[in-house]
Coordinates of C-alpha atoms in Angstrom, one line a residue:
X121 CA -126.5 41.2 24.2
X122 CA -123.8 38.4 24.3
X123 CA -124.3 35.0 23.1
X124 CA -123.9 32.3 25.8
X125 CA -121.0 30.6 23.9
X126 CA -118.9 33.8 23.2
X127 CA -116.9 33.6 26.4
X128 CA -114.8 30.5 25.2
X129 CA -112.4 32.1 22.5
X130 CA -110.6 34.2 25.0
X131 CA -108.5 31.4 26.6
X132 CA -107.6 30.1 23.1
X133 CA -106.2 33.5 22.1
X134 CA -104.0 33.5 25.3
X135 CA -102.7 29.9 24.5
X136 CA -101.4 30.9 21.1
X137 CA -98.5 33.2 22.2
X138 CA -97.4 30.5 24.6
X139 CA -97.2 27.9 21.9
X140 CA -95.2 30.2 19.6
X141 CA -92.8 30.9 22.5
X142 CA -92.4 27.3 23.2
X143 CA -91.7 26.5 19.6
X144 CA -89.0 29.2 19.5
X145 CA -87.3 27.9 22.6
X146 CA -87.3 24.4 21.3
X147 CA -85.8 25.5 18.0
X148 CA -83.0 27.4 19.8
X149 CA -82.3 24.3 22.0
X150 CA -82.2 22.1 18.9
X151 CA -79.8 24.4 17.0
X152 CA -77.5 24.5 20.1
X153 CA -77.7 20.7 20.5
X154 CA -77.0 20.2 16.7
X155 CA -74.0 22.6 16.8
X156 CA -72.7 20.9 19.9
X157 CA -73.0 17.5 18.4
X158 CA -71.3 18.4 15.1
X159 CA -68.3 20.2 16.6
X160 CA -67.2 17.2 18.9
X161 CA -67.4 14.9 15.8
X162 CA -65.0 17.1 13.8
X163 CA -62.8 17.7 16.8
X164 CA -62.8 14.0 17.7
X165 CA -61.6 13.2 14.1
X166 CA -58.8 15.8 14.4
X167 CA -57.8 14.5 17.8
X168 CA -57.7 10.9 16.6
X169 CA -55.4 12.0 13.7
X170 CA -53.1 13.8 16.0
X171 CA -52.9 10.8 18.3
X172 CA -52.1 8.6 15.4
X173 CA -49.4 11.0 14.1
X174 CA -47.9 11.3 17.7
X175 CA -47.8 7.5 18.0
X176 CA -46.2 7.2 14.6
X177 CA -43.7 9.9 15.5
X178 CA -42.8 8.3 18.8
X179 CA -42.2 5.0 17.1
X180 CA -39.9 6.7 14.6
X181 CA -38.1 8.5 17.5
X182 CA -37.6 5.1 19.1
X183 CA -36.3 3.6 15.9
X184 CA -33.9 6.5 15.2
X185 CA -32.7 6.5 18.8
X186 CA -31.8 2.8 18.4
X187 CA -30.0 3.5 15.1
X188 CA -28.1 6.4 16.5
X189 CA -27.1 4.3 19.5
X190 CA -25.9 1.5 17.2
X191 CA -24.0 4.0 15.0
X192 CA -22.4 5.5 18.2
X193 CA -21.2 2.1 19.3
X194 CA -19.8 1.5 15.8
X195 CA -18.0 4.9 15.8
X196 CA -16.6 4.0 19.2
X197 CA -15.4 0.6 17.9
X198 CA -13.8 2.3 14.9
X199 CA -12.2 4.9 17.1
X200 CA -10.7 2.1 19.2
X201 CA -9.5 0.3 16.0
X202 CA -8.0 3.5 14.6
X203 CA -6.2 4.1 17.9
X204 CA -4.9 0.5 17.8
X205 CA -3.7 0.7 14.2
X206 CA -2.1 4.1 15.0
X207 CA -0.3 2.4 17.9
X208 CA 0.7 -0.4 15.6
X209 CA 1.8 2.1 12.9
X210 CA 4.0 3.8 15.5
X211 CA 5.7 0.4 16.3
X212 CA 6.0 -0.4 12.6
X213 CA 7.5 3.0 12.0
X214 CA 10.3 2.2 14.4
X215 CA 10.8 -1.2 12.7
X216 CA 10.7 0.5 9.3
X217 CA 13.3 3.1 10.4
X218 CA 15.6 0.3 11.5
X219 CA 15.1 -1.5 8.2
X220 CA 15.8 1.8 6.4
X221 CA 19.1 2.1 8.3
X222 CA 20.0 -1.4 7.4
X223 CA 19.1 -0.7 3.8
X224 CA 21.3 2.4 3.8
X225 CA 24.2 0.3 5.3
X226 CA 23.6 -2.4 2.7
X227 CA 23.8 0.3 0.0
X228 CA 27.1 1.4 1.4
X229 CA 28.3 -2.2 1.5
X230 CA 27.1 -2.7 -2.0
X231 CA 29.0 0.4 -3.3
X232 CA 32.1 -0.9 -1.5
X233 CA 31.6 -4.4 -2.9
X234 CA 31.2 -3.0 -6.5
X235 CA 34.4 -0.9 -6.1
X236 CA 36.3 -4.0 -4.8
X237 CA 35.0 -6.1 -7.6
X238 CA 36.3 -3.5 -10.1
X239 CA 39.7 -3.6 -8.4
X240 CA 39.8 -7.4 -8.4
X241 CA 38.8 -7.5 -12.0
X242 CA 41.5 -5.0 -12.9
X243 CA 44.1 -7.1 -10.9
X244 CA 42.9 -10.3 -12.6
X245 CA 43.3 -8.6 -16.0
X246 CA 46.8 -7.5 -15.2
X247 CA 47.8 -11.0 -14.0
X248 CA 46.3 -12.6 -17.0
X249 CA 48.1 -10.1 -19.3
X250 CA 51.4 -10.9 -17.5
X251 CA 50.8 -14.6 -17.8
X252 CA 49.9 -14.2 -21.5
X253 CA 53.1 -12.3 -22.1
X254 CA 55.2 -15.0 -20.4
X255 CA 53.5 -17.7 -22.4
X256 CA 54.2 -15.7 -25.6
X257 CA 57.8 -15.2 -24.5
X258 CA 58.2 -18.8 -23.7
X259 CA 56.8 -19.8 -27.0
X260 CA 58.9 -17.4 -29.0
X261 CA 62.2 -17.7 -27.0
X262 CA 61.8 -21.3 -26.0
X263 CA 62.2 -22.9 -22.6
X264 CA 65.9 -23.9 -21.8
X265 CA 66.2 -27.5 -20.7
X266 CA 68.8 -28.9 -18.3
X267 CA 71.0 -30.4 -21.0
X268 CA 71.4 -27.1 -22.8
X269 CA 72.3 -25.3 -19.6
X270 CA 75.0 -27.8 -18.8
X271 CA 76.5 -27.8 -22.3
X272 CA 76.5 -24.1 -22.6
X273 CA 78.0 -23.4 -19.2
X274 CA 81.6 -22.0 -19.4
X275 CA 82.5 -23.2 -15.9
X276 CA 81.2 -24.4 -12.6
X277 CA 80.1 -21.0 -11.4
X278 CA 78.5 -20.2 -14.7
X279 CA 76.6 -23.6 -14.5
X280 CA 75.4 -22.7 -11.0
X281 CA 74.2 -19.3 -12.2
X282 CA 72.4 -20.8 -15.2
X283 CA 70.7 -23.5 -13.0
X284 CA 69.6 -20.8 -10.5
X285 CA 68.1 -18.7 -13.3
X286 CA 66.2 -21.6 -14.7
X287 CA 64.8 -22.4 -11.3
X288 CA 63.8 -18.7 -10.7
X289 CA 62.0 -18.6 -14.1
X290 CA 60.1 -21.8 -13.1
X291 CA 59.1 -20.3 -9.8
X292 CA 58.0 -17.1 -11.3
X293 CA 55.8 -18.9 -13.8
X294 CA 54.3 -20.9 -11.0
X295 CA 53.7 -17.7 -9.0
X296 CA 52.1 -15.9 -11.9
X297 CA 49.8 -18.8 -12.7
X298 CA 48.8 -19.1 -9.0
X299 CA 48.2 -15.4 -8.8
X300 CA 45.9 -15.5 -11.8
X301 CA 44.0 -18.4 -10.3
X302 CA 43.7 -16.7 -6.9
X303 CA 42.6 -13.5 -8.6
X304 CA 39.8 -15.3 -10.5
X305 CA 38.7 -17.0 -7.3
X306 CA 38.6 -13.6 -5.5
X307 CA 36.6 -12.1 -8.4
X308 CA 34.1 -15.0 -8.2
X309 CA 33.7 -14.7 -4.4
X310 CA 33.3 -10.9 -4.6
X311 CA 30.7 -11.3 -7.3
X312 CA 28.7 -13.8 -5.2
X313 CA 28.9 -11.4 -2.3
X314 CA 27.7 -8.5 -4.5
X315 CA 24.9 -10.6 -5.9
X316 CA 23.7 -11.5 -2.3
X317 CA 23.9 -7.9 -1.2
X318 CA 21.9 -6.8 -4.3
X319 CA 19.3 -9.5 -3.5
X320 CA 19.1 -8.5 0.2
X321 CA 18.8 -4.9 -0.8
X322 CA 15.9 -5.6 -3.1
X323 CA 14.2 -7.8 -0.4
X324 CA 14.5 -5.0 2.2
X325 CA 13.2 -2.4 -0.2
X326 CA 10.2 -4.6 -1.1
X327 CA 9.5 -5.4 2.5
X328 CA 9.6 -1.8 3.6
X329 CA 7.3 -0.7 0.8
X330 CA 4.9 -3.6 1.4
X331 CA 4.6 -3.0 5.1
X332 CA 4.3 0.8 4.7
X333 CA 1.5 0.4 2.1
X334 CA -0.3 -2.3 4.0
X335 CA -0.4 -0.4 7.3
X336 CA -1.2 2.9 5.5
X337 CA -4.0 1.3 3.5
X338 CA -5.5 -0.3 6.7
X339 CA -5.5 3.0 8.5
X340 CA -7.0 4.9 5.5
X341 CA -9.7 2.2 5.3
X342 CA -10.6 2.5 9.0
X343 CA -10.6 6.3 8.9
X344 CA -12.8 6.3 5.8
X345 CA -15.2 3.9 7.4
X346 CA -15.3 6.0 10.6
X347 CA -16.1 9.1 8.6
X348 CA -18.9 7.2 6.7
X349 CA -20.4 6.0 10.0
X350 CA -20.0 9.4 11.6
X351 CA -21.8 11.0 8.6
X352 CA -24.6 8.4 8.8
X353 CA -24.9 9.0 12.6
X354 CA -25.0 12.8 12.1
X355 CA -27.8 12.4 9.5
X356 CA -29.8 10.1 11.7
X357 CA -29.2 12.4 14.7
X358 CA -30.7 15.3 12.7
X359 CA -33.7 13.1 11.8
X360 CA -34.1 12.2 15.4
X361 CA -34.0 15.8 16.5
X362 CA -36.6 16.7 13.8
X363 CA -38.8 13.7 14.8
X364 CA -38.7 14.7 18.5
X365 CA -39.6 18.3 17.6
X366 CA -42.5 17.1 15.5
X367 CA -43.8 14.8 18.3
X368 CA -43.5 17.8 20.7
X369 CA -45.4 20.0 18.3
X370 CA -48.1 17.4 17.7
X371 CA -48.4 16.8 21.5
X372 CA -48.8 20.6 22.0
X373 CA -51.5 20.7 19.3
X374 CA -53.3 17.8 20.9
X375 CA -53.2 19.4 24.3
X376 CA -54.6 22.7 22.8
X377 CA -57.3 20.8 21.0
X378 CA -58.4 18.9 24.1
X379 CA -58.5 22.2 26.0
X380 CA -60.6 23.8 23.3
X381 CA -62.9 20.8 23.2
X382 CA -63.4 21.0 27.0
X383 CA -64.1 24.7 26.7
X384 CA -66.6 24.1 23.8
X385 CA -68.3 21.4 25.7
X386 CA -68.6 23.7 28.8
X387 CA -70.0 26.5 26.6
X388 CA -72.6 24.2 25.0
X389 CA -73.7 22.9 28.3
X390 CA -74.1 26.4 29.6
X391 CA -76.1 27.4 26.5
X392 CA -78.4 24.4 26.9
X393 CA -79.0 25.2 30.5
X394 CA -79.7 28.8 29.7
X395 CA -82.1 27.8 27.0
X396 CA -83.9 25.4 29.3
X397 CA -84.2 28.1 32.0
X398 CA -85.5 30.6 29.5
X399 CA -88.1 28.1 28.2
X400 CA -89.2 27.3 31.8
X401 CA -89.6 31.0 32.6
X402 CA -91.5 31.7 29.4
X403 CA -93.7 28.8 30.0
X404 CA -94.4 29.9 33.6
X405 CA -95.2 33.4 32.5
X406 CA -97.5 32.4 29.7
X407 CA -99.5 29.7 31.5
X408 CA -103.2 31.0 32.2
X409 CA -104.3 27.9 34.1
X410 CA -103.0 24.9 35.7
X411 CA -104.0 22.8 32.6
X412 CA -102.1 25.2 30.4
X413 CA -99.1 25.2 32.8
X414 CA -99.1 21.4 32.8
X415 CA -99.3 21.4 29.0
X416 CA -96.3 23.8 28.9
X417 CA -94.5 21.7 31.4
X418 CA -95.1 18.7 29.3
X419 CA -93.8 20.5 26.3
X420 CA -90.7 21.6 28.2
X421 CA -89.9 18.0 29.3
X422 CA -89.1 17.2 25.6
X423 CA -85.8 19.3 25.6
X424 CA -82.7 17.2 24.6
X425 CA -80.2 16.3 27.4
X426 CA -76.6 17.7 27.2
X427 CA -74.3 15.6 25.0
X428 CA -71.4 13.9 26.8
X429 CA -67.9 15.1 26.1
X430 CA -65.9 12.8 23.8
X431 CA -63.2 11.0 25.4
X432 CA -33.2 0.3 11.2
X433 CA 8.4 -16.2 -8.0
X434 CA 10.7 -18.0 -7.8
X435 CA 10.9 -21.8 -8.5
X436 CA 13.5 -24.4 -7.4
X437 CA 15.3 -27.2 -9.1
X438 CA 16.8 -27.0 -12.6
X439 CA 15.6 -25.2 -15.7
X440 CA 16.7 -26.4 -19.2
X441 CA 19.3 -23.9 -20.4
X442 CA 17.8 -22.9 -23.7
X443 CA 14.5 -23.1 -25.7
X444 CA 13.8 -26.8 -26.2
X445 CA 12.7 -26.3 -29.7
X446 CA 16.2 -24.9 -30.6
X447 CA 18.2 -27.6 -28.9
X448 CA 19.2 -30.8 -30.7
X449 CA 17.4 -34.0 -29.5
X450 CA 18.8 -35.7 -26.4
X451 CA 20.1 -38.6 -28.5
X452 CA 22.7 -36.3 -30.0
X453 CA 24.0 -34.9 -26.7
X454 CA 27.6 -35.9 -25.8
X455 CA 29.7 -35.9 -22.7
X456 CA 32.8 -33.8 -22.4
X457 CA 33.9 -31.8 -19.3
X458 CA 30.2 -31.0 -19.4
X459 CA 27.5 -31.8 -21.9
X460 CA 27.6 -30.7 -25.5
X461 CA 24.2 -29.6 -27.0
X462 CA 24.0 -28.3 -30.6
X463 CA 21.9 -25.2 -31.3
X464 CA 21.8 -22.4 -33.8
X465 CA 24.0 -19.3 -33.1
X466 CA 22.1 -16.6 -31.3
X467 CA 19.9 -19.1 -29.3
X468 CA 19.3 -17.5 -25.9
X469 CA 20.8 -19.3 -22.9
X470 CA 18.8 -19.4 -19.6
X471 CA 20.0 -19.5 -16.0
X472 CA 19.5 -23.1 -14.9
X473 CA 19.2 -21.8 -11.3
X474 CA 18.7 -18.5 -9.4
X475 CA 22.1 -17.1 -8.6
X476 CA 24.9 -14.6 -9.5
X477 CA 27.0 -14.2 -12.6
X478 CA 30.5 -14.3 -11.3
X479 CA 32.9 -14.5 -14.3
X480 CA 33.1 -14.1 -18.1
X481 CA 35.7 -15.9 -20.2
X482 CA 36.9 -19.5 -19.8
X483 CA 40.1 -20.9 -21.4
X484 CA 39.1 -22.9 -24.5
X485 CA 35.4 -21.8 -24.3
X486 CA 35.7 -18.2 -25.5
X487 CA 35.9 -14.8 -23.8
X488 CA 32.1 -14.4 -23.3
X489 CA 31.4 -17.7 -21.6
X490 CA 29.6 -16.9 -18.3
X491 CA 30.0 -18.7 -15.0
X492 CA 26.9 -18.8 -12.7
X493 CA 27.0 -19.3 -8.9
X494 CA 23.8 -21.0 -7.8
X495 CA 22.0 -19.9 -4.7
X496 CA 21.5 -23.6 -3.9
X497 CA 23.9 -26.3 -5.0
X498 CA 23.0 -28.5 -8.0
X499 CA 24.0 -32.2 -7.6
X500 CA 26.5 -31.0 -5.0
X501 CA 28.1 -28.3 -7.2
X502 CA 27.8 -24.5 -6.7
X503 CA 29.1 -23.2 -10.1
X504 CA 27.8 -23.8 -13.7
X505 CA 29.7 -22.7 -16.8
X506 CA 28.2 -22.0 -20.3
X507 CA 30.9 -22.8 -22.8
X508 CA 31.2 -21.3 -26.4
X509 CA 28.7 -18.5 -25.6
X510 CA 28.7 -15.4 -27.8
X511 CA 28.6 -11.8 -26.6
X512 CA 24.9 -11.3 -27.1
X513 CA 22.5 -11.0 -24.0
X514 CA 25.6 -10.1 -21.9
X515 CA 24.8 -9.9 -18.1
X516 CA 27.4 -7.9 -16.1
X517 CA 29.4 -9.7 -13.4
X518 CA 27.9 -9.4 -10.0
X519 CA 24.3 -9.4 -11.3
X520 CA 21.8 -11.6 -9.4
X521 CA 19.5 -13.4 -11.8
X522 CA 16.3 -15.4 -11.5
X523 CA 15.9 -19.0 -12.6
X524 CA 15.1 -19.1 -16.3
X525 CA 16.4 -15.5 -17.0
X526 CA 18.3 -15.0 -20.2
X527 CA 22.0 -14.6 -19.4
X528 CA 23.8 -15.3 -22.7
X529 CA 23.4 -16.8 -26.1
X530 CA 25.0 -19.6 -28.3
X531 CA 27.9 -18.1 -30.1
X532 CA 27.9 -17.8 -33.9
X533 CA 30.4 -20.0 -35.8
X534 CA 33.5 -21.3 -34.0
X535 CA 33.9 -19.8 -30.5
X536 CA 36.8 -21.1 -28.5
X537 CA 37.9 -24.6 -29.3
X538 CA 34.8 -26.0 -31.1
X539 CA 33.5 -27.3 -34.4
X540 CA 30.5 -25.1 -34.7
X541 CA 27.6 -23.4 -32.7
X542 CA 26.7 -25.3 -29.6
X543 CA 26.5 -25.1 -25.8
X544 CA 28.8 -27.0 -23.5
X545 CA 27.3 -26.7 -20.0
X546 CA 28.9 -28.2 -17.0
X547 CA 30.0 -27.7 -13.4
X548 CA 33.0 -25.4 -12.5
X549 CA 35.0 -24.6 -9.5
X550 CA 35.4 -21.1 -7.9
X551 CA 37.9 -20.0 -10.6
X552 CA 35.5 -20.9 -13.4
X553 CA 37.6 -23.9 -14.5
X554 CA 35.5 -27.0 -15.5
X555 CA 35.4 -29.6 -12.7
X556 CA 36.0 -32.3 -15.3
X557 CA 34.4 -35.3 -17.1
X558 CA 33.5 -36.9 -13.8
X559 CA 30.8 -34.4 -13.2
X560 CA 29.4 -34.6 -16.7
X561 CA 26.9 -37.5 -16.0
X562 CA 25.3 -35.5 -13.2
X563 CA 24.7 -32.6 -15.5
X564 CA 23.4 -35.0 -18.2
X565 CA 20.9 -36.4 -15.7
X566 CA 19.7 -32.9 -14.8
X567 CA 19.3 -31.9 -18.5
X568 CA 17.4 -35.1 -19.4
X569 CA 15.1 -34.6 -16.4
X570 CA 14.2 -31.0 -17.4
X571 CA 13.9 -31.6 -21.1

């Protein structure tokens, strides 16, 4: 016989499987929701990193594009400059060719001038030898005077012949002396011409070399700079290509990641919807009564909602003609045809001006006394002589010298008509002969002013 209260445990046994099924559905839904919530967080972090890297890459691309554009402009400017300097170089080359032709012509003139100078010096030497022989003959044989000619004549015709002979001898002596003077003047003039040609030749050679080196160096500098800029541009262009490729790769990765995130979100939503449907179906199948169904329905209402998808020399004037420490003091200087200054033998003698050595040897001053033709006149005179010079520091005739250059030395002992070692410096004419005592005060003034 049943107890009256034994009918109540049967509904409780039916409710137990429903509760277990509900708990299982809720656990599955929670696991799906948890997995769906974690994956978007990780993916969102990766997406944010990619976006930052893409933004940084685009900024670098922009910077490199500006640098490449700037280097391209610089290369174009350098190309223009190189083209201009090349055009200028072509013009200068024509000018240099003309200067070289002039230089070759000057060399030919210089060679001809040197040959003429040698001929003139030889002529001068012959004339001086003839004059010397005549002087010696006159000294040894004596010069016949008019009284002797008259007394020794044996008749009127003999007298006329003797007078004619005396007259011819006098004329010949005059012609020989005039010839010697003319030869010395010609030698001096040719030496001045030779000095000027030498100076012009040197100036042209220096000018040609200077212009060639200047233009060549400018072109080399521009080409070198252009190569440097071109290398820098090539390097930056390589970096730009690499940066653009990196940005494209990152953008592709971001697009793939966003597509994967959308697919994952869709799958999670589908899984949650399936879990909810399964829970509803299980609840409906396990509900024995409306109260149990309502309890199951209340339990199903606690399921979580779908998570939303994340959303870059030369000076001018007058130079003292020897070392001042070797010269005697100004109070001892004396006037002659020039100015006499005592100094030890072997003391170097300087060019008082820039000019050309035109002669050696002056009567009464020794065979080594040089005559200097100044490029610019001194006190109105063109020629300066150095009397009583020795053979040391000999400078050849026709040599152009700079102001202050050593051209001779004070002779040792008695050179020419002198009483001992000293320099007599003064002004001369084109033949090398001293102008005379009237020019000595002007030389004294120049010497005192430069001492």
